[in-house]
Amino acid sequence: MELCWLDWTFIIWFFAIAIWIGLYYARRASSSISDYFISGRNLPWLIAGVSMVATTFAADTPLVVSGLVINRGIAGNWIWWNMVFSGMLTVFFFAQLWRRTEAVTDVELAQIRYAGKPAAFLRGFRGIYLGIPITGIIFGWVTLAMAKILSVTLNWPKWQAIAVLLILTVAYITISGLWGVVSADAFQFVIAMAGSILLAIIAVDHIGGIAVLKSKLIAQYGAVGTNQILNFFPQIGSAWMPAIFFVVYLAVQWWASWYPGAEPGGGGYIAQRMLACKNEKGSLLSTFFFNIAHYALRPWPWILVGLVALVVYPELAIKGADAEIAYPRAVVDFLPIGLRGMMIASFLAAYMSTISTQLNLGAAYLVNDVYKPFIKKDASQKHYVLISRLSVIFLAVIGGIITYYMRTIVGGWELILAIGAGTGTVYILRWYWWRVNAWSEISAMVVSAVLALSLQLGTQLNWAYRMLITVGGTTVVWLTVTFLTAPVDKGFLCEFYKKVHPGGLWRPISKEVGESKDRKPIWHNFLDFLCGSGLVLFSLFGIGKLIFGEVLKGIVFLIIAGALFFIIWWDLSRQKWAVISDK
């Protein structure tokens, strides 16, 4: 693909602003690891929410979503749409609890919730596990996607793309800390979304508009095939969606599987942003905004490009073809010289917003949860910030090596999902059941990984049955371990309860410290969770109906979404201790 001076101007301008943001926040990030990793707990909720959305918008996301549409139709996105339920669970059951812990990372919760050597082991192990291999795998698939894009658009070899991306990205991440990351996220998100929307508009216009797109799909795939492609719900029993798959998506996966950005109970960079907010109100509002924007607003430009690609590149729908390259091919084929640079800058923006967060969070695990508590406890804050910056560079090198040897983006997704299957119940119940202890989490992590990988490598069972066996087996084991091991010291649990005020099965502990009379009944959380999930899905489908010309249905869906939003607002505003609190 040829680039003119205007294209290169867009790209250079983008990098110049990103580096300037990093330099601007360098001094603030140098004050302490609290400033470097959680912005001194002073993030406005909207900035935190936008940063969450930007982080989940990586260079791989439009490639995978458009590829899913090519291979499975719009309904193929249920592989990640089901996680809206996990997201809303975090909003209404966990966001405020996380902020009350005043931890620096989600891993630190191990020594806030549990006591003794098992808690210390759990914190150190998870710090290394999430900090190095998991960060490296995520870095790998995100960078692989960007390398694919640069290969198609600029004809760069893989090694060259990786080297350039590492040098340019790590430069501003290392110096700026989370303040620089989230500030750059806001800028990068605008650029990334503008590029996605622009490409979708031009691609649909190239084909002749939505009506022509539909007619060409019918001409190529027939009326029945087109209906399956455009349907928002899958045809149960199709080759890619057996009935058991859809049941597992809707009834099991979202609460049972650990996945970055969609952890049951919150975790990872979502927890990092919640912990960085000014107060509990900000923690809840930021995650609420994130889930609406992430699931309801953002997918449609990528879906439209996938639909156009079905018409323009029918060979990519053949089994075995790499459908993920459709999106960068559309950039090359549809965008005129002058706009290609803007699109590449938008890809870079999406890439950098995700990588900056992953490297910052990975370094937080290594420094806050391994180096500081177990290697050098009493060093100065400047020393810890220096180690944090060196950790970012170390993780970037590890990630670059993994990227070079990784072949598919979906392969990385599947590996993470397999390792984390079955751990969700313990991550949820550790907040709402006093009896959960550190051994509960340790046993769940070990059994889940062993079961999932053994079933994946040693059997011919399909994914849904592997998931059910892993979840069931892991749950039985960790519950058994919980009852066979001693509970956490009651005095320690009382301190945790007074600090966090969780609901649920804490009666033996709440009796010791006294119940709070104005505490919100837990059924309100369930009401808000159901309304929030409906709000997102009706908004998602309402926007889709409007795009495809079904105006009446679209308006009705959006009115229902508005009514659900009003119920949530009414319920939260009437609870004096909840959203309106600035604690």
Coordinates of C-alpha atoms in Angstrom, one line a residue:
M1 CA 0.0 0.0 0.0
E2 CA 1.4 3.4 -1.0
L3 CA 1.4 6.2 1.6
C4 CA 1.7 9.9 0.7
W5 CA 3.1 12.8 2.7
L6 CA -0.3 13.4 4.3
D7 CA -0.6 9.8 5.4
W8 CA 2.8 10.0 7.1
T9 CA 1.9 13.3 8.6
F10 CA -1.1 11.6 10.4
I11 CA 1.2 8.8 11.7
I12 CA 4.0 11.1 12.9
W13 CA 1.5 13.6 14.5
F14 CA -0.1 10.7 16.4
F15 CA 3.2 9.5 17.8
A16 CA 4.3 13.0 18.7
I17 CA 1.2 13.6 20.8
A18 CA 1.6 10.2 22.5
I19 CA 5.2 10.9 23.4
W20 CA 4.3 14.4 24.6
I21 CA 1.7 13.0 26.9
G22 CA 4.2 10.6 28.4
L23 CA 6.7 13.4 29.0
Y24 CA 4.1 15.6 30.5
Y25 CA 3.1 13.1 33.2
A26 CA 6.6 11.7 33.8
R27 CA 7.2 13.8 37.0
R28 CA 3.8 13.0 38.5
A29 CA 4.4 9.3 37.9
S30 CA 7.8 9.4 39.6
S31 CA 6.4 10.4 43.0
S32 CA 5.4 6.9 44.2
I33 CA 4.2 3.5 43.0
S34 CA 0.7 4.7 44.0
D35 CA 1.0 7.5 41.4
Y36 CA 2.8 5.2 38.9
F37 CA 0.2 2.4 39.0
I38 CA -3.1 3.9 40.2
S39 CA -2.8 7.7 39.6
G40 CA -2.7 8.5 43.3
R41 CA -6.4 7.3 43.5
N42 CA -7.5 10.5 41.9
L43 CA -9.0 9.5 38.5
P44 CA -12.3 11.1 37.5
W45 CA -14.8 8.4 36.7
L46 CA -15.3 9.3 33.1
I47 CA -11.6 9.2 32.3
A48 CA -11.4 5.9 34.1
G49 CA -14.3 4.5 32.1
V50 CA -13.0 5.7 28.7
S51 CA -9.6 4.2 29.6
M52 CA -11.3 0.8 30.2
V53 CA -13.0 1.0 26.8
A54 CA -9.8 2.1 25.1
T55 CA -7.9 -0.8 26.7
T56 CA -10.4 -3.4 25.4
F57 CA -10.1 -1.8 21.9
A58 CA -6.9 -3.4 20.8
A59 CA -5.6 -3.8 17.3
D60 CA -6.8 -7.4 17.3
T61 CA -10.4 -6.5 18.2
P62 CA -11.7 -5.3 14.8
L63 CA -9.8 -8.1 13.1
V64 CA -11.4 -10.8 15.3
V65 CA -14.9 -9.3 15.3
S66 CA -15.0 -8.8 11.5
G67 CA -13.6 -12.3 11.2
L68 CA -16.3 -13.8 13.4
V69 CA -18.9 -12.1 11.1
I70 CA -17.4 -13.6 8.0
N71 CA -17.2 -17.1 9.5
R72 CA -20.4 -17.1 11.7
G73 CA -22.5 -14.1 10.9
I74 CA -23.3 -11.3 13.4
A75 CA -24.4 -13.8 16.0
G76 CA -20.8 -15.1 16.1
N77 CA -20.1 -12.3 18.5
W78 CA -22.0 -14.1 21.3
I79 CA -18.6 -15.6 22.1
W80 CA -17.9 -12.3 23.8
W81 CA -21.3 -10.6 24.0
N82 CA -22.2 -13.1 26.8
M83 CA -19.6 -11.4 29.0
V84 CA -21.9 -8.4 29.4
F85 CA -23.4 -10.3 32.3
S86 CA -20.0 -10.6 33.9
G87 CA -19.5 -6.9 33.4
M88 CA -22.8 -5.9 35.0
L89 CA -22.0 -8.3 37.9
T90 CA -18.9 -6.2 38.5
V91 CA -20.7 -2.9 38.3
F92 CA -23.4 -3.7 40.9
F93 CA -21.9 -6.3 43.1
F94 CA -18.1 -5.5 43.2
A95 CA -17.1 -2.1 42.0
Q96 CA -17.7 -0.4 45.3
L97 CA -16.2 -3.3 47.3
W98 CA -12.9 -3.1 45.2
R99 CA -12.6 0.7 45.9
R100 CA -13.0 0.1 49.6
T101 CA -10.1 -2.3 49.8
E102 CA -7.7 0.5 48.9
A103 CA -5.4 -2.0 47.3
V104 CA -3.0 -1.1 44.5
T105 CA -3.7 -4.3 42.4
D106 CA -6.3 -7.0 42.4
V107 CA -3.7 -9.5 43.4
E108 CA -3.0 -7.6 46.7
L109 CA -6.5 -8.6 47.8
A110 CA -5.1 -11.9 48.7
Q111 CA -3.4 -10.4 51.8
I112 CA -6.4 -8.1 52.6
R113 CA -9.0 -10.9 52.4
Y114 CA -6.9 -13.8 53.8
A115 CA -4.2 -14.2 56.4
G116 CA -0.9 -16.0 57.0
K117 CA 1.5 -17.9 54.8
P118 CA -1.2 -19.2 52.4
A119 CA -2.2 -15.7 51.6
A120 CA 1.4 -14.6 51.1
F121 CA 2.0 -17.5 48.8
L122 CA -1.2 -16.8 46.8
R123 CA -0.2 -13.2 46.4
G124 CA 3.3 -13.9 45.2
F125 CA 2.3 -16.8 42.9
R126 CA -0.5 -14.8 41.2
G127 CA 1.8 -11.7 40.9
I128 CA 4.3 -13.8 39.0
Y129 CA 1.7 -15.8 37.1
L130 CA -0.3 -12.7 35.9
G131 CA 2.8 -10.5 35.7
I132 CA 4.9 -12.6 33.3
P133 CA 3.2 -15.4 31.3
I134 CA -0.3 -14.0 31.2
T135 CA 0.9 -10.5 30.4
G136 CA 3.3 -11.9 27.8
I137 CA 0.5 -13.9 26.1
I138 CA -1.8 -10.9 25.9
F139 CA 1.0 -8.7 24.7
G140 CA 1.7 -11.4 22.1
W141 CA -1.7 -11.6 20.5
V142 CA -2.3 -7.9 20.5
T143 CA 1.1 -7.2 18.9
L144 CA 0.6 -10.1 16.5
A145 CA -2.6 -8.3 15.3
M146 CA -0.7 -5.1 14.8
A147 CA 2.1 -6.9 13.0
K148 CA -0.5 -8.4 10.6
I149 CA -1.9 -5.0 9.9
L150 CA 1.5 -3.5 9.2
S151 CA 2.3 -6.5 7.0
V152 CA -0.8 -6.1 4.9
T153 CA -0.7 -2.2 4.8
L154 CA 3.0 -1.4 4.7
N155 CA 4.5 -4.8 3.6
W156 CA 6.7 -4.9 6.7
P157 CA 8.1 -8.3 7.8
K158 CA 7.0 -9.6 11.2
W159 CA 10.2 -9.0 13.0
Q160 CA 10.5 -5.4 11.8
A161 CA 6.9 -4.6 12.9
I162 CA 7.5 -6.1 16.3
A163 CA 10.8 -4.1 16.8
V164 CA 9.3 -0.8 15.7
L165 CA 6.2 -1.3 17.9
L166 CA 8.3 -2.2 20.9
I167 CA 10.6 0.8 20.6
L168 CA 7.9 3.4 20.0
T169 CA 5.3 2.1 22.5
V170 CA 7.6 1.3 25.5
A171 CA 9.2 4.8 25.3
Y172 CA 6.1 6.7 26.6
I173 CA 4.7 3.8 28.8
T174 CA 7.9 3.5 30.8
I175 CA 8.1 7.2 31.8
S176 CA 4.5 8.2 32.2
G177 CA 2.9 5.6 34.6
L178 CA -0.9 5.3 34.8
W179 CA -1.5 9.0 34.5
G180 CA 0.1 9.0 31.1
V181 CA -1.7 5.8 30.1
V182 CA -5.2 6.9 30.9
S183 CA -4.6 10.4 29.4
A184 CA -3.3 8.9 26.2
D185 CA -6.2 6.4 26.3
A186 CA -8.7 9.2 25.9
F187 CA -6.9 10.7 22.9
Q188 CA -6.2 7.2 21.4
F189 CA -9.8 6.1 21.8
V190 CA -11.1 9.1 19.9
I191 CA -8.6 8.4 17.1
A192 CA -9.3 4.6 17.0
M193 CA -13.1 5.0 17.0
A194 CA -12.9 7.8 14.3
G195 CA -10.9 5.5 12.1
S196 CA -13.3 2.5 12.6
I197 CA -16.4 4.6 11.9
L198 CA -14.7 6.2 8.8
L199 CA -13.8 2.8 7.4
A200 CA -17.3 1.4 8.0
I201 CA -18.9 4.4 6.2
I202 CA -16.6 4.2 3.2
A203 CA -16.9 0.4 3.0
V204 CA -20.7 0.4 3.1
D205 CA -20.7 3.3 0.6
H206 CA -18.3 1.4 -1.7
I207 CA -20.8 -1.5 -1.8
G208 CA -23.7 0.9 -2.6
G209 CA -25.4 1.3 0.9
I210 CA -27.1 -1.0 3.3
A211 CA -29.9 -2.0 1.0
V212 CA -27.5 -3.0 -1.8
L213 CA -25.3 -4.8 0.8
K214 CA -28.4 -6.9 1.8
S215 CA -29.3 -7.7 -1.8
K216 CA -25.7 -8.7 -2.7
L217 CA -25.6 -11.0 0.4
I218 CA -28.9 -12.6 -0.8
A219 CA -27.4 -13.0 -4.3
Q220 CA -24.3 -14.8 -2.9
Y221 CA -25.6 -16.7 0.1
G222 CA -29.4 -17.0 -0.6
A223 CA -32.2 -15.6 1.5
V224 CA -31.9 -18.3 4.2
G225 CA -28.1 -17.9 4.4
T226 CA -28.4 -14.1 4.6
N227 CA -31.0 -14.3 7.3
Q228 CA -28.5 -16.4 9.3
I229 CA -25.7 -13.9 8.6
L230 CA -27.8 -10.9 9.7
N231 CA -29.6 -12.5 12.7
F232 CA -28.5 -11.2 16.1
F233 CA -29.1 -14.6 17.6
P234 CA -27.5 -17.8 16.3
Q235 CA -29.3 -20.6 14.6
I236 CA -29.2 -23.3 17.3
G237 CA -27.9 -26.5 15.9
S238 CA -25.8 -25.0 13.2
A239 CA -22.2 -26.3 12.6
W240 CA -20.6 -23.6 14.8
M241 CA -23.4 -23.2 17.4
P242 CA -24.7 -26.5 18.7
A243 CA -27.4 -26.0 21.3
I244 CA -25.1 -26.9 24.1
F245 CA -22.6 -24.1 23.1
F246 CA -25.3 -21.4 23.4
V247 CA -26.5 -22.7 26.7
V248 CA -22.9 -22.7 28.0
Y249 CA -22.4 -19.1 26.7
L250 CA -25.5 -17.7 28.4
A251 CA -25.7 -19.9 31.5
V252 CA -22.0 -20.8 32.4
Q253 CA -19.1 -19.1 30.7
W254 CA -19.6 -15.5 31.9
W255 CA -19.5 -16.3 35.6
A256 CA -17.3 -19.4 35.5
S257 CA -14.3 -18.3 33.4
W258 CA -11.5 -15.9 34.1
Y259 CA -10.7 -13.7 31.1
P260 CA -8.7 -10.4 31.1
G261 CA -11.2 -7.5 31.2
A262 CA -14.1 -9.8 32.0
E263 CA -13.1 -11.5 35.2
P264 CA -16.0 -12.6 37.4
G265 CA -16.0 -10.2 40.3
G266 CA -13.7 -7.8 38.5
G267 CA -10.0 -7.9 38.3
G268 CA -7.0 -7.0 36.1
Y269 CA -7.0 -3.6 34.5
I270 CA -10.7 -3.1 35.3
A271 CA -9.9 -3.4 39.0
Q272 CA -6.9 -1.2 38.5
R273 CA -9.1 1.6 37.1
M274 CA -11.7 1.1 39.9
L275 CA -9.0 1.3 42.5
A276 CA -7.6 4.5 40.9
C277 CA -11.0 6.3 41.0
K278 CA -11.5 9.1 43.5
N279 CA -14.3 7.3 45.4
E280 CA -16.9 4.5 45.4
K281 CA -19.2 6.5 43.2
G282 CA -16.5 6.9 40.6
S283 CA -15.7 3.2 40.7
L284 CA -19.3 2.2 40.0
L285 CA -20.0 4.9 37.3
S286 CA -16.8 4.2 35.5
T287 CA -17.5 0.4 35.1
F288 CA -21.1 1.2 34.2
F289 CA -20.1 3.5 31.4
F290 CA -17.5 1.0 30.2
N291 CA -20.0 -1.8 29.8
I292 CA -22.4 0.3 27.9
A293 CA -19.8 1.7 25.5
H294 CA -17.9 -1.6 25.2
Y295 CA -20.9 -3.8 24.3
A296 CA -23.6 -1.6 22.9
L297 CA -21.8 1.3 21.0
R298 CA -18.5 0.1 19.7
P299 CA -19.0 -3.2 17.7
W300 CA -21.1 -2.0 14.8
P301 CA -18.4 -0.4 12.7
W302 CA -16.4 -3.6 12.8
I303 CA -19.5 -5.7 12.1
L304 CA -20.3 -3.7 9.0
V305 CA -16.9 -4.1 7.6
G306 CA -17.2 -7.8 8.1
L307 CA -20.5 -7.9 6.2
V308 CA -19.0 -5.9 3.3
A309 CA -16.0 -8.3 3.3
L310 CA -18.4 -11.3 2.9
V311 CA -19.4 -9.7 -0.5
V312 CA -16.1 -8.4 -1.6
Y313 CA -13.8 -11.2 -0.3
P314 CA -16.1 -14.4 -0.5
E315 CA -12.9 -16.5 -0.6
L316 CA -12.3 -15.6 3.1
A317 CA -15.5 -17.4 4.1
I318 CA -14.1 -20.7 3.0
K319 CA -13.1 -23.0 5.8
G320 CA -9.4 -22.7 6.6
A321 CA -9.1 -19.1 5.2
D322 CA -7.7 -16.4 7.4
A323 CA -10.8 -14.2 7.8
E324 CA -8.8 -11.9 10.2
I325 CA -7.0 -10.3 7.3
A326 CA -10.3 -8.9 5.9
Y327 CA -10.2 -5.8 8.0
P328 CA -6.7 -4.6 6.9
R329 CA -7.5 -5.6 3.3
A330 CA -10.5 -3.3 3.5
V331 CA -8.2 -0.5 4.6
V332 CA -5.9 -1.0 1.6
D333 CA -8.8 -1.5 -0.9
F334 CA -11.4 1.1 0.2
L335 CA -9.5 4.1 1.7
P336 CA -8.0 6.7 -0.6
I337 CA -4.4 8.0 -0.2
G338 CA -4.5 10.6 2.5
L339 CA -6.9 8.7 4.7
R340 CA -4.8 5.5 4.9
G341 CA -2.4 7.2 7.3
M342 CA -5.2 8.2 9.6
M343 CA -6.5 4.6 9.6
I344 CA -3.0 3.2 10.4
A345 CA -2.8 5.9 13.2
S346 CA -6.1 4.6 14.5
F347 CA -4.8 1.1 14.6
L348 CA -1.7 2.3 16.4
A349 CA -3.9 4.1 18.9
A350 CA -6.0 1.0 19.6
Y351 CA -2.8 -1.0 19.9
M352 CA -1.0 1.4 22.2
S353 CA -3.9 1.9 24.5
T354 CA -4.1 -1.8 25.2
I355 CA -0.4 -2.5 25.4
S356 CA 0.3 0.5 27.7
T357 CA -2.2 -0.8 30.2
Q358 CA -1.0 -4.4 30.0
L359 CA 2.6 -3.4 30.6
N360 CA 1.8 -1.0 33.4
L361 CA -0.4 -3.6 35.1
G362 CA 2.1 -6.4 34.6
A363 CA 4.8 -4.2 36.2
A364 CA 2.4 -3.5 39.0
Y365 CA 2.0 -7.2 39.7
L366 CA 5.8 -7.7 39.7
V367 CA 6.7 -4.7 41.9
N368 CA 3.7 -4.3 44.2
D369 CA 3.0 -8.0 44.7
V370 CA 6.3 -9.7 44.4
Y371 CA 9.3 -7.3 44.7
K372 CA 8.1 -5.0 47.4
P373 CA 6.5 -7.4 49.8
F374 CA 9.0 -10.3 49.4
I375 CA 12.3 -9.1 48.0
K376 CA 12.9 -5.5 49.2
K377 CA 10.3 -4.3 51.7
D378 CA 11.7 -0.9 52.9
A379 CA 13.2 0.8 49.9
S380 CA 12.3 4.4 48.9
Q381 CA 9.4 5.3 46.6
K382 CA 11.9 6.4 43.9
H383 CA 13.6 3.0 44.0
Y384 CA 10.2 1.3 43.5
V385 CA 9.4 3.6 40.6
L386 CA 12.8 2.8 39.0
I387 CA 12.1 -1.0 39.4
S388 CA 8.6 -0.4 37.9
R389 CA 10.1 1.2 34.8
L390 CA 12.7 -1.6 34.4
S391 CA 9.9 -4.1 34.8
V392 CA 7.9 -2.5 31.9
I393 CA 11.0 -2.9 29.6
F394 CA 11.5 -6.5 30.8
L395 CA 7.9 -7.4 30.1
A396 CA 8.0 -5.8 26.7
V397 CA 11.0 -7.9 25.7
I398 CA 9.3 -11.1 26.9
G399 CA 6.1 -10.1 25.0
G400 CA 8.1 -9.4 21.8
I401 CA 9.6 -12.9 21.9
I402 CA 6.2 -14.5 22.5
T403 CA 4.8 -12.4 19.6
Y404 CA 7.4 -13.7 17.2
Y405 CA 6.5 -17.3 17.8
M406 CA 2.7 -16.8 18.1
R407 CA 0.8 -17.7 14.9
T408 CA -2.9 -16.9 15.5
I409 CA -4.8 -14.3 17.6
V410 CA -7.7 -16.7 18.4
G411 CA -5.1 -19.2 19.6
G412 CA -4.1 -16.8 22.3
W413 CA -7.7 -16.1 23.3
E414 CA -8.5 -19.9 23.5
L415 CA -5.4 -20.6 25.7
I416 CA -6.3 -17.9 28.2
L417 CA -9.9 -19.1 28.3
A418 CA -8.8 -22.7 28.8
I419 CA -6.5 -21.8 31.7
G420 CA -9.0 -19.7 33.5
A421 CA -12.1 -21.9 33.1
G422 CA -13.7 -22.9 36.3
T423 CA -12.2 -20.3 38.7
G424 CA -15.1 -17.8 38.5
T425 CA -17.1 -19.2 41.4
V426 CA -14.3 -18.7 43.9
Y427 CA -13.6 -15.2 42.7
I428 CA -17.2 -14.2 43.2
L429 CA -17.8 -16.0 46.5
R430 CA -14.6 -14.7 48.2
W431 CA -16.5 -11.5 48.6
Y432 CA -19.8 -12.9 49.7
W433 CA -19.0 -15.9 51.8
W434 CA -16.7 -15.7 54.9
R435 CA -15.7 -19.3 54.7
V436 CA -13.6 -19.0 51.5
N437 CA -9.9 -19.0 52.2
A438 CA -6.6 -18.8 50.4
W439 CA -6.5 -22.5 49.8
S440 CA -9.9 -22.2 48.0
E441 CA -8.3 -19.9 45.4
I442 CA -5.1 -21.9 45.1
S443 CA -6.9 -25.2 44.6
A444 CA -9.3 -23.6 42.1
M445 CA -6.4 -22.2 40.0
V446 CA -4.4 -25.4 39.9
V447 CA -7.3 -27.8 39.2
S448 CA -8.9 -25.5 36.6
A449 CA -5.7 -25.2 34.6
V450 CA -4.9 -29.0 34.9
L451 CA -8.4 -30.1 34.0
A452 CA -8.8 -27.6 31.1
L453 CA -5.5 -28.3 29.5
S454 CA -5.8 -32.1 29.9
L455 CA -9.2 -32.1 28.3
Q456 CA -8.1 -29.8 25.5
L457 CA -5.0 -31.8 24.7
G458 CA -6.1 -35.3 25.6
T459 CA -9.7 -35.7 24.5
Q460 CA -11.9 -35.0 21.5
L461 CA -14.7 -33.4 23.5
N462 CA -16.0 -30.2 22.1
W463 CA -15.5 -26.9 23.9
A464 CA -18.9 -26.8 25.7
Y465 CA -18.5 -30.2 27.3
R466 CA -14.9 -29.4 28.3
M467 CA -16.1 -26.2 29.9
L468 CA -18.9 -28.0 31.9
I469 CA -16.5 -30.7 33.1
T470 CA -13.8 -28.1 34.1
V471 CA -16.3 -25.9 35.9
G472 CA -18.0 -28.8 37.7
G473 CA -14.7 -30.5 38.7
T474 CA -13.0 -27.3 39.8
T475 CA -16.0 -26.3 41.9
V476 CA -16.2 -29.6 43.7
V477 CA -12.5 -29.6 44.5
W478 CA -12.2 -26.0 45.8
L479 CA -15.4 -26.4 47.9
T480 CA -13.9 -29.7 49.3
V481 CA -10.6 -28.0 50.1
T482 CA -12.4 -25.1 51.7
F483 CA -14.2 -27.3 54.2
L484 CA -11.1 -29.4 54.8
T485 CA -8.9 -26.4 55.7
A486 CA -9.1 -24.0 58.5
P487 CA -11.1 -20.8 58.0
V488 CA -9.3 -17.4 58.1
D489 CA -8.8 -16.1 61.6
K490 CA -12.0 -14.5 62.8
G491 CA -10.3 -11.3 64.0
F492 CA -8.7 -10.8 60.6
L493 CA -12.1 -11.4 58.9
C494 CA -13.7 -8.8 61.2
E495 CA -11.1 -6.2 60.1
F496 CA -11.8 -7.0 56.5
Y497 CA -15.6 -6.8 57.1
K498 CA -15.3 -3.5 58.8
K499 CA -13.2 -2.1 55.9
V500 CA -15.2 -3.5 53.0
H501 CA -18.7 -4.2 54.3
P502 CA -19.5 -7.1 51.9
G503 CA -23.0 -8.6 51.8
G504 CA -24.1 -12.2 51.6
L505 CA -23.1 -15.1 53.8
W506 CA -21.1 -13.2 56.5
R507 CA -23.5 -13.6 59.5
P508 CA -20.9 -15.1 61.9
I509 CA -18.6 -12.2 61.2
S510 CA -21.2 -9.4 61.0
K511 CA -22.5 -10.5 64.4
E512 CA -19.1 -9.8 65.8
V513 CA -18.8 -6.3 64.4
G514 CA -22.5 -5.3 64.3
E515 CA -24.8 -4.9 61.3
S516 CA -25.1 -1.6 59.6
K517 CA -28.8 -0.7 59.6
D518 CA -28.7 1.4 56.5
R519 CA -26.9 -1.2 54.4
K520 CA -28.5 -1.9 51.0
P521 CA -30.4 -5.2 50.7
I522 CA -28.6 -7.5 48.2
W523 CA -31.8 -8.0 46.1
H524 CA -31.3 -4.4 44.9
N525 CA -28.0 -5.5 43.3
F526 CA -29.8 -8.3 41.5
L527 CA -32.4 -5.8 40.2
D528 CA -29.8 -3.4 38.9
F529 CA -27.8 -6.3 37.4
L530 CA -30.8 -7.6 35.4
C531 CA -31.7 -4.1 34.3
G532 CA -28.2 -3.2 33.4
S533 CA -27.8 -6.4 31.3
G534 CA -31.1 -5.7 29.5
L535 CA -30.1 -2.0 29.0
V536 CA -26.9 -3.0 27.1
L537 CA -28.5 -5.7 25.0
F538 CA -31.5 -3.7 24.0
S539 CA -29.2 -0.8 23.1
L540 CA -26.9 -3.1 21.1
F541 CA -29.8 -4.6 19.1
G542 CA -31.7 -1.2 18.9
I543 CA -28.7 0.4 17.2
G544 CA -28.3 -2.6 14.9
K545 CA -32.0 -2.4 13.9
L546 CA -31.7 1.3 13.0
I547 CA -28.6 0.6 10.9
F548 CA -30.3 -2.1 8.9
G549 CA -33.4 0.1 8.3
E550 CA -35.8 -1.5 10.8
V551 CA -36.6 1.8 12.3
L552 CA -39.7 1.0 14.4
K553 CA -38.0 -2.0 16.1
G554 CA -34.9 0.0 16.7
I555 CA -36.8 2.8 18.4
V556 CA -38.8 0.3 20.5
F557 CA -35.7 -1.4 21.7
L558 CA -34.0 1.9 22.6
I559 CA -37.1 3.0 24.5
I560 CA -37.0 -0.2 26.5
A561 CA -33.2 0.5 27.1
G562 CA -34.1 4.0 28.3
A563 CA -36.7 2.6 30.7
L564 CA -34.2 0.2 32.2
F565 CA -31.7 3.0 32.6
F566 CA -34.4 5.0 34.5
I567 CA -35.0 2.0 36.9
I568 CA -31.3 1.7 37.7
W569 CA -31.0 5.5 38.2
W570 CA -34.1 5.5 40.5
D571 CA -32.9 2.5 42.5
L572 CA -29.3 3.8 43.0
S573 CA -30.3 7.3 43.8
R574 CA -32.7 6.3 46.6
Q575 CA -30.0 4.3 48.4
K576 CA -28.3 6.8 50.6
W577 CA -25.1 4.8 51.0
A578 CA -24.7 3.9 47.3
V579 CA -23.9 6.0 44.2
I580 CA -24.6 9.4 45.8
S581 CA -21.9 8.7 48.4
D582 CA -18.6 10.4 47.9
K583 CA -16.7 8.3 50.4

